[in-house]
Amino acid sequence: MQWRVNIPPLTRVLLALLVAFSVSYQALRYGVDYTAGHYLALIPQWALFTPWVYFTATYSEQNILTVLIAGATILYGGKYLERAWGSLEFGKFVLLVTLLPNFLASLIYVFLFAISQNVDLALVVIQGSVALQGAFLVAFKQLVPEHTVTIFQGALKIRVKHFPSIFLAANTLSGILLGTDTALVLAWVGFMTSWTYLRFYKKQPDLSTAGTGNNQLRGDASETFAFSYFWPDAMQPPVAAIADGIYNALVAIRVCTPFSAEDVEIGNEQATARGEGGLPNLLNHGGSRNGRNKQEEAERRRALALKALDQRLHAASVNNKPQSTATEPSVPNGNVDSGPSTIDGVDRSQS
């Protein structure tokens, strides 16, 4: 029987780049010169003279453990995302979350060097797939937030929507306690780059429209993909207040276009449609189990949508109640002619 590699083409290319750049990085360091690694890894002070490192640094890992982690990320994440989006859209996404996080990370270290005059900050080595890992987790949060991942033969079950916050918390604590500050920076800029692109810019087919499916939507206005929904329930109100303030400021200076109520409704329908599609089981082929998981995901998505709608209606009623109380006129006893009656601005006196 002929052996077949069931890996999409672009995912295969990324795996090959990971192996080639990681091996080349080690060869440069130990075979040529220890400082020659800057030809593949990103060092802020030298990056302007070797601009290709903004791409190669992501796939130049330092040791076998990080190579295996990056390989698993690209293999399983790439297999699903490339099939869900297509090779072209997946390629755009990978290129963005490879180049921009590395560029932003280098700017952060240059800024820190400028205010501290610590030369070590300008010579720090920025490399690895941490930003790519964070970006993939955000994409999975958008596509299948309610899918449950089972680890250690069922001993631990985690929903996909919790992975980004766990990832950020782990890298933040590691950066503070263990000194892995580059991983901390890459995790956050990778997360923010991916969420911003998927939230406001990425084009996607309209899954809620019957027919040819040629309609294209821009961004994802669904309430369950809002920034606050990446965090535990107790943290969502303060995070939402801060995020809304930043968003309103960006809208005021016309950096962002505000979502309309129709955009939010369509986004919620898109999220429900994606949830009903489910997540293909990449590790085994349990047909009945996969069908049951799809149904459970759809039910959880509906419950989340109803919860978000209830919260929005409650907030609207709280905001409108003081206004209506303050503007309600006092009416003396007896009949008073108040003129034509209106409901929602429409004249009802002739009905």
Coordinates of N, CA, C and O in Angstrom, one line a residue, residues 23 50 59 105 127 181 219 225 252 255 262 270 284 288 295-296 301 339:
V23 N 18.3 24.2 11.6 CA 19.6 23.5 11.4 C 20.7 24.5 11.0 O 21.8 24.5 11.5
T50 N 20.2 43.3 8.1 CA 19.7 41.9 7.7 C 18.2 41.8 7.8 O 17.7 41.1 8.6
Y59 N 11.3 30.9 12.5 CA 11.6 29.4 12.2 C 13.0 29.0 12.5 O 13.4 27.9 12.1
A105 N 8.3 43.6 18.2 CA 9.2 43.2 19.3 C 10.5 43.9 19.2 O 11.0 44.4 20.3
Q127 N 13.9 35.3 18.6 CA 13.7 34.2 17.7 C 12.7 33.2 18.3 O 12.3 33.2 19.5
D181 N 12.0 37.0 28.8 CA 11.2 38.2 28.4 C 10.9 38.3 26.9 O 9.9 38.8 26.5
G219 N -13.8 41.1 8.6 CA -13.7 41.0 10.1 C -14.7 40.1 10.7 O -15.4 39.4 10.0
F225 N -16.3 37.0 20.1 CA -14.9 37.2 19.7 C -14.4 38.5 20.1 O -13.3 39.0 19.7
A252 N -12.7 57.4 17.2 CA -12.7 58.8 17.1 C -11.7 59.4 16.2 O -11.9 60.4 15.5
V255 N -9.2 55.4 13.1 CA -8.3 54.3 12.8 C -9.1 53.0 12.6 O -8.8 52.2 11.8
E262 N -26.1 45.6 12.8 CA -26.3 44.5 11.8 C -25.0 43.7 11.7 O -25.0 42.5 11.5
Q270 N -22.5 34.0 12.0 CA -21.3 33.4 11.5 C -20.7 32.5 12.5 O -20.3 31.3 12.3
N284 N -7.6 11.3 15.7 CA -8.2 10.0 15.5 C -9.4 10.1 14.7 O -9.8 11.2 14.2
S288 N -18.8 8.8 15.4 CA -19.9 9.1 16.3 C -19.5 10.1 17.3 O -20.3 11.0 17.7
Q295 N -22.5 18.5 18.0 CA -23.8 18.9 18.6 C -23.6 19.7 19.9 O -24.2 20.7 20.2
E296 N -22.6 19.2 20.7 CA -22.4 19.9 22.0 C -21.8 21.3 21.8 O -22.2 22.2 22.5
R301 N -22.6 27.1 21.9 CA -22.5 28.4 21.2 C -23.9 29.1 21.3 O -23.9 30.3 21.4
G339 N -51.5 66.5 23.0 CA -51.3 66.5 21.6 C -51.2 65.1 21.1 O -51.6 64.2 21.7

